[in-house]
CSV table of C-alpha atoms in Angstrom, one decimal:
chain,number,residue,atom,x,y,z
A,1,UNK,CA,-15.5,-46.2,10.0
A,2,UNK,CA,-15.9,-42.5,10.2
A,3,UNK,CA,-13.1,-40.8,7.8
A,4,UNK,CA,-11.7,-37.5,10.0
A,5,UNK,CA,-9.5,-36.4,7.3
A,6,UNK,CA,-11.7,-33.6,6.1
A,7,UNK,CA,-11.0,-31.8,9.3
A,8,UNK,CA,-7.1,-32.3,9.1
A,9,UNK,CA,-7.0,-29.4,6.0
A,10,UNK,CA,-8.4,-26.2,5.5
A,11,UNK,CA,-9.3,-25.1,8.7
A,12,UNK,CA,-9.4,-21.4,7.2
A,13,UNK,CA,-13.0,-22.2,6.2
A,14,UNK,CA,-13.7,-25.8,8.3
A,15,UNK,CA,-12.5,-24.9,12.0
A,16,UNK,CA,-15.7,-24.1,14.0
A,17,UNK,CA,-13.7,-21.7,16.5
A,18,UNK,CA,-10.5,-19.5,15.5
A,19,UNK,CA,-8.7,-20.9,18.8
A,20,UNK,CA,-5.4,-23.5,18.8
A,21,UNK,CA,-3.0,-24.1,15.5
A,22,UNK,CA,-3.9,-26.7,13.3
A,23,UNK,CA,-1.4,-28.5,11.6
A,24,UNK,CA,-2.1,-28.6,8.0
A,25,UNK,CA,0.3,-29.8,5.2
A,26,UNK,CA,2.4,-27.0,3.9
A,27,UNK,CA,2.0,-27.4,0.4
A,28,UNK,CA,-1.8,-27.2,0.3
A,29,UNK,CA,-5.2,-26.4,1.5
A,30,UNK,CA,-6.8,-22.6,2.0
A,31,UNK,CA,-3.8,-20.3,2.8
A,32,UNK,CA,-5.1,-18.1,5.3
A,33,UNK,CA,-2.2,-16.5,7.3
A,34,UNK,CA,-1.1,-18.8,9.8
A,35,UNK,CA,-4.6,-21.0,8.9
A,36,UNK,CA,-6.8,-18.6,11.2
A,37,UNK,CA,-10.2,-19.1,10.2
A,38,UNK,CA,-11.4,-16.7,7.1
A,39,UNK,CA,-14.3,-14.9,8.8
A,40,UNK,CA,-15.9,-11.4,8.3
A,41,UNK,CA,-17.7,-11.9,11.5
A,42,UNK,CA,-15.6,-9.5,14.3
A,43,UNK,CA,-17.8,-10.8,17.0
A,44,UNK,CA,-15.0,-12.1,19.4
A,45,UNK,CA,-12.4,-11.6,17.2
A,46,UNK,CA,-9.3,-9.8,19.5
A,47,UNK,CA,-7.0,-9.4,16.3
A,48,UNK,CA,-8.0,-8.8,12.6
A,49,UNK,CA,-5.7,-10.1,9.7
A,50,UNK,CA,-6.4,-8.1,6.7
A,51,UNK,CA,-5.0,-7.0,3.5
A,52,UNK,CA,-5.2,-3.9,1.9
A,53,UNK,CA,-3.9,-4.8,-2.0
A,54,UNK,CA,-3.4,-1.5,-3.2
A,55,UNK,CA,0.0,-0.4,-5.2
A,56,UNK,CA,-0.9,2.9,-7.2
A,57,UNK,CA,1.0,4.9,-4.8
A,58,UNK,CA,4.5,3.9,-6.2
A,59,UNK,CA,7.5,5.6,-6.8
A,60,UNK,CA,9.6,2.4,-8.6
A,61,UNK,CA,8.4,-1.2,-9.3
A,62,UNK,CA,4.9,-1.9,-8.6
A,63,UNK,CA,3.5,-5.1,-7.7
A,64,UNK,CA,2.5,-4.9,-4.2
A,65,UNK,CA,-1.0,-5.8,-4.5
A,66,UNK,CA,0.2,-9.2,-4.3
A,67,UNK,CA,1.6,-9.2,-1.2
A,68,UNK,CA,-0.8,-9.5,1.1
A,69,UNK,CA,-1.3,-13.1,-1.0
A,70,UNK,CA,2.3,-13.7,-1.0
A,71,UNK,CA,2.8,-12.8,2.7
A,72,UNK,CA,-0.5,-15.6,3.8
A,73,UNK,CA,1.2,-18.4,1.0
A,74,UNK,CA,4.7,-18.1,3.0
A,75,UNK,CA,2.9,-18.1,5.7
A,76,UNK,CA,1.8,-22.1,5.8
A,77,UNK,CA,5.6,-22.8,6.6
A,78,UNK,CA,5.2,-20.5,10.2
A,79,UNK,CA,2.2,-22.1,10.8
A,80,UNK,CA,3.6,-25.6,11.3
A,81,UNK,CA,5.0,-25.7,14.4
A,82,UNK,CA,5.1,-23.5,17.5
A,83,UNK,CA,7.1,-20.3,17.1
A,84,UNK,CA,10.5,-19.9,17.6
A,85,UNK,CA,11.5,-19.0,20.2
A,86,UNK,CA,8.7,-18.2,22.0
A,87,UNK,CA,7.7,-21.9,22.7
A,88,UNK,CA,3.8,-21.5,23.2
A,89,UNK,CA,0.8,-21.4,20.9
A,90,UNK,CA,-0.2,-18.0,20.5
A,91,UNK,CA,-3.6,-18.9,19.5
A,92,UNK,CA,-4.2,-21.0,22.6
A,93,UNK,CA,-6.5,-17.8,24.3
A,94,UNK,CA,-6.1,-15.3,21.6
A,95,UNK,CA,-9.1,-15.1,19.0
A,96,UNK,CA,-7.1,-14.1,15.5
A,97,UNK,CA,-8.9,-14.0,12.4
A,98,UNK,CA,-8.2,-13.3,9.0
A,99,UNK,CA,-10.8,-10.8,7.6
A,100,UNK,CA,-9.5,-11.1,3.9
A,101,UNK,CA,-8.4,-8.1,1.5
A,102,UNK,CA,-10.5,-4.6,1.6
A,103,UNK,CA,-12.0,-3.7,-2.0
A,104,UNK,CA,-10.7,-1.3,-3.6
A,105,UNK,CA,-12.2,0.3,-6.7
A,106,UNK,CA,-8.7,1.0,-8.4
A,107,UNK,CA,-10.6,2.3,-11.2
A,108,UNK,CA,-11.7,5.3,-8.9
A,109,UNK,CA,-8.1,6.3,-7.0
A,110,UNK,CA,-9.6,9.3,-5.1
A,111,UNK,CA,-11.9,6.9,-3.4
A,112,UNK,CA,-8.9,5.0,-2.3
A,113,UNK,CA,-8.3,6.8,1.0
A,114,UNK,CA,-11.4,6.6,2.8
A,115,UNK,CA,-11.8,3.3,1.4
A,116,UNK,CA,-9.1,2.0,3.6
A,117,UNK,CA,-9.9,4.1,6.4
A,118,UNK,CA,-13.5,3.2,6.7
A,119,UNK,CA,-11.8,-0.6,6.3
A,120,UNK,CA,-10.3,0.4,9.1
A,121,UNK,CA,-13.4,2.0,11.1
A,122,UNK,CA,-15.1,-0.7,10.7
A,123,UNK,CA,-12.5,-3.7,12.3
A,124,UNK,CA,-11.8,-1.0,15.3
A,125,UNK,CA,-15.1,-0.4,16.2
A,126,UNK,CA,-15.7,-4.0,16.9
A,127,UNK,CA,-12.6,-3.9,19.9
A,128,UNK,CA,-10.5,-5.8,17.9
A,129,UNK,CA,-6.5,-4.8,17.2
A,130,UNK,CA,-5.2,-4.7,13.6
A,131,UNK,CA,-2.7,-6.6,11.8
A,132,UNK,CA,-2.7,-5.3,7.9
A,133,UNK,CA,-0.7,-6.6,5.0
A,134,UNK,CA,-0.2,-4.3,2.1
A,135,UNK,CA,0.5,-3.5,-0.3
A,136,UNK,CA,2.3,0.0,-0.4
A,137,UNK,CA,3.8,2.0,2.3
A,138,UNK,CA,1.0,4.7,1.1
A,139,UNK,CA,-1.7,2.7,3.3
A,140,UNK,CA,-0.3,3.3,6.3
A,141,UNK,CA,-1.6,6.9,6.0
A,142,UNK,CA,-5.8,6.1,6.2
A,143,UNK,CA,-4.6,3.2,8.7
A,144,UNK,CA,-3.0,5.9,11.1
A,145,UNK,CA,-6.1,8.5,10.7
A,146,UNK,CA,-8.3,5.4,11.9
A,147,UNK,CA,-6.4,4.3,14.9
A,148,UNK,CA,-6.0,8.1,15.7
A,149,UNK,CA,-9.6,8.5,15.8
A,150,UNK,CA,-10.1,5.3,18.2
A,151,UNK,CA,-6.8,5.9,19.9
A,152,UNK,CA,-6.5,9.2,20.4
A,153,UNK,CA,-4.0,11.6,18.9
A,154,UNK,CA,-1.3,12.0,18.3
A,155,UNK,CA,0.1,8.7,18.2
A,156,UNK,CA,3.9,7.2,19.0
A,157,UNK,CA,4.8,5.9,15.6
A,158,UNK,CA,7.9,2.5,15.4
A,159,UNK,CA,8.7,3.1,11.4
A,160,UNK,CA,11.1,0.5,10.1
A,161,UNK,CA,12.2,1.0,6.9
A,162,UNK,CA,14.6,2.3,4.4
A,163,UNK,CA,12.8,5.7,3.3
A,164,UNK,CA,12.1,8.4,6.0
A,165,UNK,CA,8.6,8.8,3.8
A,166,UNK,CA,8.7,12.4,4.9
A,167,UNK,CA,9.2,14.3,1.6
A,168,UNK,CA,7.1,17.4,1.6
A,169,UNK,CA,3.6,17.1,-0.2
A,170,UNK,CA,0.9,19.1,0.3
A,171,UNK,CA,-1.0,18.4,-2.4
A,172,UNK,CA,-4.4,17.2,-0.9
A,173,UNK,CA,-5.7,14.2,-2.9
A,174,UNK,CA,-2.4,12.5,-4.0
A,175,UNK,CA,-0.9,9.2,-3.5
A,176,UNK,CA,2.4,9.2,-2.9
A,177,UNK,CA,4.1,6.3,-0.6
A,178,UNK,CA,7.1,8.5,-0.1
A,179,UNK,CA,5.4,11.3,1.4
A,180,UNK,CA,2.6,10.1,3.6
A,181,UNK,CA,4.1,10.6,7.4
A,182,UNK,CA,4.7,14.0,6.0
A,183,UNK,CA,0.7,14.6,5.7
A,184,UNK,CA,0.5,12.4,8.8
A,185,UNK,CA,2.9,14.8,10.8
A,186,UNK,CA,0.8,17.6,9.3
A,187,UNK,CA,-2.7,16.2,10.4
A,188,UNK,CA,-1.5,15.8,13.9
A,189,UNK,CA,-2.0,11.7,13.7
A,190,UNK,CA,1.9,11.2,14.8
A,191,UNK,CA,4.0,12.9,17.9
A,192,UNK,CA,7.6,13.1,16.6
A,193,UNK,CA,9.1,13.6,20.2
A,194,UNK,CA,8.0,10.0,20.6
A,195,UNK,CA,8.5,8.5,17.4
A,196,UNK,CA,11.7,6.6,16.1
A,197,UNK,CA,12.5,5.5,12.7
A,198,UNK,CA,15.0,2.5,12.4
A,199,UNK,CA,17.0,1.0,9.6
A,200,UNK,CA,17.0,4.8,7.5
A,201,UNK,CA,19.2,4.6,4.8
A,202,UNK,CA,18.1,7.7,1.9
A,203,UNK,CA,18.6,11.1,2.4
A,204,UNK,CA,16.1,14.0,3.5
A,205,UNK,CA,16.9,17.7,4.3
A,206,UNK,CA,14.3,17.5,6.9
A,207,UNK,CA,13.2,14.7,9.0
A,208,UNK,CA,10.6,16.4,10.8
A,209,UNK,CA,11.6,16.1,13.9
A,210,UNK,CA,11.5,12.0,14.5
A,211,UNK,CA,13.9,9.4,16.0
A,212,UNK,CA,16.7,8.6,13.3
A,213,UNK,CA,17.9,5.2,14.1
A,214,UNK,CA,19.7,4.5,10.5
A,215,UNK,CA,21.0,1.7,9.7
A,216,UNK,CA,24.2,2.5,10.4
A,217,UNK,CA,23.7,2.6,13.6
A,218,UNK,CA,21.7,-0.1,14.0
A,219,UNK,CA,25.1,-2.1,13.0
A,220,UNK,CA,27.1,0.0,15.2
A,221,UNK,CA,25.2,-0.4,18.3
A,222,UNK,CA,23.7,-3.8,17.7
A,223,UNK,CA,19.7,-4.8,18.9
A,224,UNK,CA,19.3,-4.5,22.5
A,225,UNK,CA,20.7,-1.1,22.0
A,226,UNK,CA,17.9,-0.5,19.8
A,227,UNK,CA,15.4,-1.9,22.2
A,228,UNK,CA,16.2,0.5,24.7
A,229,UNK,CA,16.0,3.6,22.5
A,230,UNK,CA,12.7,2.7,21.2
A,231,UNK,CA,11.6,1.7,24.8
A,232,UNK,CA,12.8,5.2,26.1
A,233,UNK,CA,11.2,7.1,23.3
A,234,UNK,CA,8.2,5.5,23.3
A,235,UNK,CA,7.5,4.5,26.8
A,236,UNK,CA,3.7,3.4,27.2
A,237,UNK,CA,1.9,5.5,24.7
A,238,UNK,CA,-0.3,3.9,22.4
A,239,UNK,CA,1.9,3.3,19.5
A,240,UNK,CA,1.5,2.3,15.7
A,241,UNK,CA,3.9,-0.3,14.4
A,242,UNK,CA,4.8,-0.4,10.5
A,243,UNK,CA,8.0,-2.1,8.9
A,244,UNK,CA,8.2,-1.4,5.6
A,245,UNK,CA,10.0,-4.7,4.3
A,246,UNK,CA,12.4,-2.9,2.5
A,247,UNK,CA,14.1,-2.2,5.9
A,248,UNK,CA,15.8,-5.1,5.3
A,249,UNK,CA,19.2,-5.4,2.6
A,250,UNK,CA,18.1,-6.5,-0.4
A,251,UNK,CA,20.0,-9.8,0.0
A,252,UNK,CA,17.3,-10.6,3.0
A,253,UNK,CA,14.2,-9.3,0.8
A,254,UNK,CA,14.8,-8.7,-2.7
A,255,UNK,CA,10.9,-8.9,-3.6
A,256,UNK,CA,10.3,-5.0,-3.1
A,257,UNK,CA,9.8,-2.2,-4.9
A,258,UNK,CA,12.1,0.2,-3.5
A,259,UNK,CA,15.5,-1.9,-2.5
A,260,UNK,CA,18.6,0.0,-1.1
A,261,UNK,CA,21.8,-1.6,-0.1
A,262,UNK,CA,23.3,-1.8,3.6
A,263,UNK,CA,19.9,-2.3,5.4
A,264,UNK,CA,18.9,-4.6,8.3
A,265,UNK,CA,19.0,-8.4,8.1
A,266,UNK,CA,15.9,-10.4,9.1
A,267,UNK,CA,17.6,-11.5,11.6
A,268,UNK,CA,18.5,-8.2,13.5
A,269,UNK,CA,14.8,-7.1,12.4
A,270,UNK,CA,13.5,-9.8,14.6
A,271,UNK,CA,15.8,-9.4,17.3
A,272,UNK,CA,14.2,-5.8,17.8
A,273,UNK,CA,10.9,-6.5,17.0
A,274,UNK,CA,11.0,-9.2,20.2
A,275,UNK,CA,12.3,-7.1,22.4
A,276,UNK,CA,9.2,-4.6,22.0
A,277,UNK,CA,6.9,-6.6,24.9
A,278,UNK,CA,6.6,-3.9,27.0
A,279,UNK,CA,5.4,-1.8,24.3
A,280,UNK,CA,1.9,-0.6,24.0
A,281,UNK,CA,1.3,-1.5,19.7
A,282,UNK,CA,-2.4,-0.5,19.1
A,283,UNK,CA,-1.9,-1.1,15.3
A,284,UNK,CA,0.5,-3.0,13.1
A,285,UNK,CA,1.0,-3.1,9.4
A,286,UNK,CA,4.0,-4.8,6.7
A,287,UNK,CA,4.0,-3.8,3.3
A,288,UNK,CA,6.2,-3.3,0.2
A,289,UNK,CA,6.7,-7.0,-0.5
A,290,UNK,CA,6.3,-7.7,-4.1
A,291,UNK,CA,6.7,-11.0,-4.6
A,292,UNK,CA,7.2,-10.5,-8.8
A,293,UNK,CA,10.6,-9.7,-7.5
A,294,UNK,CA,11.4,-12.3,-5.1
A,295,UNK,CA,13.7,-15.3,-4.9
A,296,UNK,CA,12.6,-18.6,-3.0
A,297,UNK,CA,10.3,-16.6,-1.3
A,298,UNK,CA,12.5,-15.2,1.2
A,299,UNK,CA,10.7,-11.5,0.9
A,300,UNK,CA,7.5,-12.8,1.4
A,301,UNK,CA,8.6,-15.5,4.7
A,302,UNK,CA,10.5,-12.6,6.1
A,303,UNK,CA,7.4,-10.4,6.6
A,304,UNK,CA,5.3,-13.6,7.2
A,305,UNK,CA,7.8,-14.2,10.7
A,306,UNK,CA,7.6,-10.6,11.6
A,307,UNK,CA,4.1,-11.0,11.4
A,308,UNK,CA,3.9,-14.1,13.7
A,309,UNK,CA,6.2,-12.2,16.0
A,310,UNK,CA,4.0,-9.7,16.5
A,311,UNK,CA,1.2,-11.7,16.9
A,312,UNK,CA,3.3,-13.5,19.6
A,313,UNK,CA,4.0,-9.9,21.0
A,314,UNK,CA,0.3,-9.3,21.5
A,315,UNK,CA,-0.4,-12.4,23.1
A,316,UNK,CA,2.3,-12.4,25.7
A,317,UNK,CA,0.9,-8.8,26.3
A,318,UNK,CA,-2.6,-10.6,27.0
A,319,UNK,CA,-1.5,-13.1,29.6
């Protein structure tokens, strides 16, 4: 009798093609995110999984240099069944890899920047779309000067978070994750006429000229409303997605580094964030869990189903 149990776990590293889901137990076997097949062959690939564990950039707790582990362990629970509610397999005709974490020689900070960036270069130039898991909110900045470069600038920018991140800095070389759309408005990478921040919830004298949908008004209004500012604002420009997780109350995601009360739950975060079909996302990114601060995992699952929704964005996109 020929034993076919070998091919019923770990598929990250025994699938021979990246297409279909695979169901896997939960509790075990190579956690990939969503079990795509670990690969650093791009040949094919449509979207790259990555992670970029970096957390130097810190303003409070560190620790989100795990999350981009965290994010693919929660992420064995989305996996096991079709997503809700979209019904279908999103990997049915979309090729979805997972590309692993980009080194980064933390000993060397100043490298940091280009490191990502070139981590970056590398995935766009093959055609393929990017999905990246930090990490801190500081590598969106090298993430936004790549897609800039392949996209075209400036670019629409959908910011969900807490923090505006557009405290002046015009030091050169430093990391800050509370200033880097500042340097990005001041490089040109983002258009603020057709930006929109959602779920803002901390003070900043100036806010540079973007969309302000705070959070207050997010419970005011309710979603849809939400959908159709972001859709007016943005209309079809190419447009970089990035949700820091703190967006969300603590209550929904206490593993962060940077919590502050009366945000967005998960469940209003995902009501938007499904509504955004029409919407042309060229590059995606979640950071700021830190799962040394989490409870049950709920952080970590939160970002792992905005993930899978936005995979599920991009495929209903392709068909």
């Amino acid at each position: 009798m020929t034993n076919d149990n070998h091919i019923k776990i770990n598929g990250a590293i025994a699938r021979e093609n990246p297409y279909g889901m695979l169901r896997e137990p939960t509790f075990s076997g190579v956690s990939s995110f969503m079990r795509r097949n670990y690969s650093k062959d791009l040949t094919g690939a449509e979207l790259v999984i990555s992670g970029i564990p970096f957390d130097l950039a810190v303003t409070n707790r560190s620790g989100a240099r795990f999350g981009p582990q965290a994010i693919r362990l929660a992420s064995a629970e989305v996996a096991s069944l079709k997503p809700y509610p979209w019904g279908f397999d999103p990997f049915e005709n979309l090729s979805v890899i997972d590309f692993g974490d980009c080194y980064l020689d933390v000993h060397n900070p100043m490298t940091i920047h280009e490191t990502i960036a070139d981590h970056a270069r590398h995935i766009l130039a093959s055609g393929a779309r990017m999905l990246t898991f930090g990490g801190d909110h500081y590598i969106t900045y090298p993430l936004l000067k790549a897609h800039a470069e392949k996209f075209g600038e400036p670019l629409a920018l959908i910011h969900f978070d807490a923090h505006s991140d557009t405290w002046p800095d015009d030091s050169p070389s430093s990391l800050n994750h509370g200033s880097m759309f500042y340097k990005a408005m001041k490089d040109g990478l983002i258009d603020p006429k057709h930006s929109v921040q959602i779920g803002i919830r901390t003070w900043n004298d100036d806010f540079m000229g973007i969309h302000i949908l705070d959070a207050t008004w997010v419970h005011r209004h309710g979603t849809d409303a939400v959908i159709t500012e972001v859709e007016h604002i943005v209309g079809d420009r190419p447009a970089y997605f990035t949700f820091d997780i703190d967006c969300l109350d603590p209550a929904f995601a206490p593993g962060t580094g940077t919590p502050v009360c009366g945000g967005l739950s998960t469940a209003q975060a995902l009501a938007i964030i499904r509504g955004f079909i029409g919407i042309n996302l060229i590059g995606m990114d979640i950071v700021e869990v830190a799962p040394a601060y989490d409870h049950s995992q709920i952080t970590a699952l939160a970002a792992a189903h905005i993930a899978c929704d936005l995979i599920c964005l991009y495929a209903k996109r392709k068909t």
